[in-house]
Amino acid sequence: MNRRLGLAVVAVVLLLSTAGCLSYVTGGGEVSDERLDREPAQPYSWDTDRDAQLTLHTTDEVQAIYRVDADQRLRLYQSTGLGTEGPLDISAVRFQYANGTVISGTELRDTPDGEVEQTPDEVYVTAPADGQLAFSADATPRRLSLPVYVEGSYEVILPEDYRIDFFLFGNTAPRGAASEIVDNQVHVRWAEVTGPMVVVQYYLDRDLYVFGGAVVLLSLIGVGGLYYYRRQIDRLHDVRVQMGLDTEEDDDKK
């Protein structure tokens, strides 16, 4: 019985090891043409003057634009938990040359100097020339967290009606960010970011009213509970007096 169990464990370990090695040999799966050339949810804002601009039109997807140099290779990855990393699930890849010409993700991959290569741990994208690289990726609602793929000036644009000011619900990292509201969207800016992560935690503006209402309600419940508790104590004292149980105590107080 023990021998069979041992053989089964060895077989499972070998199977997992073989699968892992195979994934590395095959490159962990290619980024499909459909994903590379997918239309972005909103047009990319190529006119940014930042080295990196991260725009959230919705809470579950980020549009990233990075200023890159010719032959610059970006390693796009994300944390998958327990200290491990996995490839960033990119789509709608576009590249804009310095002269304004925009090419799709498959066209970038097919250029002599361009590259889009996925491994089990990351996606490598190599810029074919000086310009801007744009792509879309999934985002965690109300918390944007991305590694710093490109160092320099950063800007994060939040969806409409979302804010970062209230310290319990809002936060930014690294420190030193400046923010302003433009057309009901918060713009968070850093003059220089060198890593390792850019994090913006944000909340819906009306959440504060819900939070305030909950605090008031809990306060009223607490006050009501204390009042009820005090009334019960007074009533119990009156009953004890009527039964003559607290007579001696009252006499001592006199």
Coordinates of C-alpha atoms in Angstrom, one line a residue:
M1 CA 0.0 0.0 0.0
N2 CA 2.8 2.4 1.0
R3 CA 4.7 1.5 -2.1
R4 CA 1.7 2.2 -4.4
L5 CA 1.2 5.6 -2.6
G6 CA 4.9 6.4 -3.1
L7 CA 4.8 5.5 -6.8
A8 CA 1.6 7.7 -7.2
V9 CA 3.3 10.7 -5.6
V10 CA 6.4 10.3 -7.8
A11 CA 4.2 10.0 -10.9
V12 CA 2.4 13.3 -10.0
V13 CA 5.7 15.1 -9.4
L14 CA 7.1 13.9 -12.7
L15 CA 3.9 14.9 -14.5
L16 CA 4.0 18.4 -13.0
S17 CA 7.7 18.8 -13.8
T18 CA 7.2 17.6 -17.3
A19 CA 4.3 20.1 -17.8
G20 CA 6.5 22.9 -16.4
C21 CA 9.4 22.1 -18.7
L22 CA 7.1 21.8 -21.7
S23 CA 5.6 25.2 -21.0
Y24 CA 9.1 26.7 -21.0
V25 CA 10.0 24.9 -24.2
T26 CA 6.8 26.1 -26.0
G27 CA 7.2 29.6 -24.6
G28 CA 4.2 29.4 -22.3
G29 CA 1.8 30.1 -25.2
E30 CA 1.7 32.9 -27.8
V31 CA -0.3 36.1 -27.7
S32 CA -2.9 35.5 -30.3
D33 CA -3.4 37.8 -33.3
E34 CA -6.9 38.5 -32.2
R35 CA -5.7 39.8 -28.8
L36 CA -2.9 41.8 -30.3
D37 CA -5.1 43.5 -32.9
R38 CA -8.3 43.9 -30.7
E39 CA -9.8 47.3 -30.8
P40 CA -9.2 49.2 -27.5
A41 CA -12.3 50.1 -25.5
Q42 CA -11.4 53.8 -25.9
P43 CA -9.0 55.4 -28.4
Y44 CA -5.5 55.7 -27.0
S45 CA -4.4 59.2 -25.9
W46 CA -1.2 59.5 -27.8
D47 CA -0.7 63.2 -27.0
T48 CA 0.5 62.6 -23.5
D49 CA 3.7 64.2 -22.5
R50 CA 4.4 61.6 -19.8
D51 CA 6.8 58.7 -20.0
A52 CA 4.0 56.5 -18.8
Q53 CA 0.2 57.2 -18.8
L54 CA -2.2 54.7 -17.2
T55 CA -5.9 55.4 -18.0
L56 CA -8.8 53.7 -16.3
H57 CA -12.0 54.4 -18.3
T58 CA -13.6 51.6 -16.2
T59 CA -12.4 50.0 -13.0
D60 CA -11.6 46.6 -14.5
E61 CA -9.3 47.6 -17.4
V62 CA -6.3 49.9 -17.7
Q63 CA -5.0 51.4 -20.9
A64 CA -1.2 51.9 -20.7
I65 CA 1.0 54.1 -22.9
Y66 CA 4.8 54.0 -22.5
R67 CA 7.4 56.2 -24.2
V68 CA 10.1 53.9 -25.5
D69 CA 13.3 54.0 -27.5
A70 CA 14.3 51.9 -30.4
D71 CA 15.2 48.3 -29.5
Q72 CA 14.0 48.9 -25.9
R73 CA 12.6 45.6 -24.5
L74 CA 9.8 45.8 -21.9
R75 CA 9.2 42.8 -19.6
L76 CA 5.5 42.9 -18.9
Y77 CA 4.6 40.8 -15.9
Q78 CA 2.3 40.8 -12.8
S79 CA 2.2 39.2 -9.4
T80 CA 0.2 36.0 -9.2
G81 CA 0.5 35.5 -5.5
L82 CA 2.8 33.6 -3.2
G83 CA 5.8 35.5 -4.5
T84 CA 5.3 34.2 -8.1
E85 CA 5.0 36.1 -11.3
G86 CA 3.0 35.6 -14.5
P87 CA 2.7 37.3 -17.9
L88 CA 0.6 40.4 -18.1
D89 CA -2.6 39.6 -20.1
I90 CA -2.2 42.3 -22.7
S91 CA -4.5 43.1 -25.6
A92 CA -5.2 45.8 -28.2
V93 CA -1.4 46.4 -28.7
R94 CA -0.5 49.5 -30.7
F95 CA 2.8 51.3 -31.5
Q96 CA 3.1 54.9 -32.7
Y97 CA 6.2 56.0 -34.5
A98 CA 7.7 59.4 -33.9
N99 CA 6.1 60.6 -37.1
G100 CA 2.6 59.7 -35.9
T101 CA 2.2 56.4 -37.8
V102 CA 0.3 53.8 -35.8
I103 CA 0.7 50.1 -36.3
S104 CA -1.1 47.1 -34.8
G105 CA 0.3 44.5 -32.5
T106 CA 0.8 41.9 -35.2
E107 CA 2.4 44.5 -37.4
L108 CA 4.8 45.3 -34.6
R109 CA 5.6 41.7 -34.1
D110 CA 6.3 41.2 -37.8
T111 CA 8.7 44.2 -38.1
P112 CA 12.4 43.3 -38.4
D113 CA 13.2 44.9 -35.1
G114 CA 9.9 44.4 -33.2
E115 CA 9.0 41.6 -30.9
V116 CA 6.1 40.2 -28.9
E117 CA 7.1 37.0 -27.1
Q118 CA 5.3 35.3 -24.2
T119 CA 6.9 33.0 -21.7
P120 CA 5.3 31.4 -18.6
D121 CA 6.5 34.3 -16.5
E122 CA 6.2 37.4 -18.7
V123 CA 5.5 39.0 -22.1
Y124 CA 8.5 40.6 -23.8
V125 CA 7.7 43.5 -26.2
T126 CA 10.6 45.1 -28.1
A127 CA 10.0 48.5 -29.7
P128 CA 11.0 48.7 -33.4
A129 CA 11.9 52.4 -33.2
D130 CA 11.5 55.4 -31.0
G131 CA 7.9 56.0 -30.2
Q132 CA 5.1 55.0 -27.9
L133 CA 3.8 51.6 -27.0
A134 CA 0.2 51.2 -26.0
F135 CA -1.8 48.2 -24.7
S136 CA -4.8 47.3 -22.6
A137 CA -4.8 44.9 -19.6
D138 CA -7.1 43.7 -16.8
A139 CA -7.2 45.7 -13.6
T140 CA -8.4 45.0 -10.1
P141 CA -11.4 47.2 -9.4
R142 CA -10.6 50.2 -7.1
R143 CA -6.9 49.3 -6.8
L144 CA -4.5 49.8 -9.7
S145 CA -1.2 48.1 -9.1
L146 CA 1.4 47.7 -11.8
P147 CA 5.1 47.2 -11.9
V148 CA 7.2 50.0 -13.2
Y149 CA 8.0 48.8 -16.7
V150 CA 9.5 52.2 -17.8
E151 CA 11.1 54.7 -15.5
G152 CA 10.3 58.4 -15.7
S153 CA 7.3 60.7 -15.3
Y154 CA 3.9 59.0 -14.6
E155 CA 0.2 59.9 -14.8
V156 CA -2.7 57.8 -13.7
I157 CA -6.2 58.9 -14.8
L158 CA -9.1 57.5 -12.8
P159 CA -12.7 56.8 -14.0
E160 CA -15.3 59.6 -13.6
D161 CA -16.6 60.1 -10.1
Y162 CA -13.8 58.2 -8.4
R163 CA -11.6 59.9 -5.8
I164 CA -8.4 59.2 -3.7
D165 CA -8.6 61.9 -0.9
F166 CA -10.2 60.1 2.0
F167 CA -7.3 58.3 3.8
L168 CA -9.3 55.2 4.7
F169 CA -10.2 54.4 1.1
G170 CA -7.6 56.2 -1.0
N171 CA -3.9 55.7 -1.3
T172 CA -1.0 56.3 -3.8
A173 CA 2.5 54.9 -4.0
P174 CA 5.2 55.9 -4.4
R175 CA 4.9 59.0 -2.2
G176 CA 5.1 62.5 -3.6
A177 CA 2.2 62.3 -6.0
A178 CA 0.2 65.4 -7.1
S179 CA -3.4 65.2 -8.1
E180 CA -6.1 67.3 -9.7
I181 CA -9.6 66.8 -11.0
V182 CA -10.1 67.5 -14.7
D183 CA -13.6 66.9 -16.2
N184 CA -14.6 64.9 -13.2
Q185 CA -11.6 62.6 -13.5
V186 CA -8.7 62.5 -11.0
H187 CA -5.3 62.8 -12.5
V188 CA -2.5 61.5 -10.3
R189 CA 1.0 62.5 -11.4
W190 CA 4.6 61.8 -10.4
A191 CA 7.6 63.7 -11.8
E192 CA 9.9 60.7 -11.5
V193 CA 9.2 57.1 -10.8
T194 CA 11.9 54.5 -10.6
G195 CA 10.1 51.5 -9.1
P196 CA 9.2 49.0 -8.1
M197 CA 5.4 49.5 -8.3
V198 CA 2.8 52.2 -9.0
V199 CA -0.3 51.8 -6.8
V200 CA -3.5 53.9 -6.7
Q201 CA -6.3 52.9 -4.4
Y202 CA -9.5 54.8 -5.1
Y203 CA -13.2 54.9 -4.2
L204 CA -16.5 56.0 -5.7
D205 CA -17.4 59.5 -4.5
R206 CA -20.8 58.4 -3.2
D207 CA -19.1 55.7 -1.1
L208 CA -18.3 58.4 1.4
Y209 CA -22.0 59.1 1.9
V210 CA -22.7 55.4 2.4
F211 CA -19.8 55.3 4.9
G212 CA -21.0 58.4 6.7
G213 CA -24.6 57.0 6.9
A214 CA -23.3 53.7 8.3
V215 CA -21.3 55.5 10.9
V216 CA -24.3 57.6 12.0
L217 CA -26.5 54.5 12.1
L218 CA -24.0 52.5 14.2
S219 CA -23.6 55.5 16.5
L220 CA -27.4 55.8 17.0
I221 CA -27.6 52.0 17.6
G222 CA -24.8 52.4 20.2
V223 CA -26.4 55.3 21.9
G224 CA -29.7 53.5 21.9
G225 CA -28.1 50.4 23.3
L226 CA -26.5 52.3 26.2
Y227 CA -29.8 54.0 26.9
Y228 CA -31.6 50.7 27.0
Y229 CA -28.9 49.2 29.2
R230 CA -29.2 52.1 31.6
R231 CA -32.9 51.9 31.8
Q232 CA -32.7 48.2 32.6
I233 CA -30.3 48.8 35.4
D234 CA -32.6 51.5 36.8
R235 CA -35.6 49.2 36.5
L236 CA -33.8 46.4 38.3
H237 CA -32.8 48.8 41.1
D238 CA -36.4 49.9 41.5
V239 CA -37.5 46.3 41.7
R240 CA -34.9 45.5 44.3
V241 CA -36.0 48.5 46.4
Q242 CA -39.6 47.5 46.2
M243 CA -38.6 44.0 47.4
G244 CA -36.5 45.5 50.2
L245 CA -33.3 44.1 48.9
D246 CA -31.4 47.4 48.6
T247 CA -32.7 49.0 51.9
E248 CA -29.5 48.4 53.8
E249 CA -27.4 49.8 51.0
D250 CA -29.6 52.9 50.8
D251 CA -29.3 53.3 54.6
D252 CA -25.5 53.1 54.4
K253 CA -25.4 55.8 51.8
K254 CA -27.5 58.1 54.1

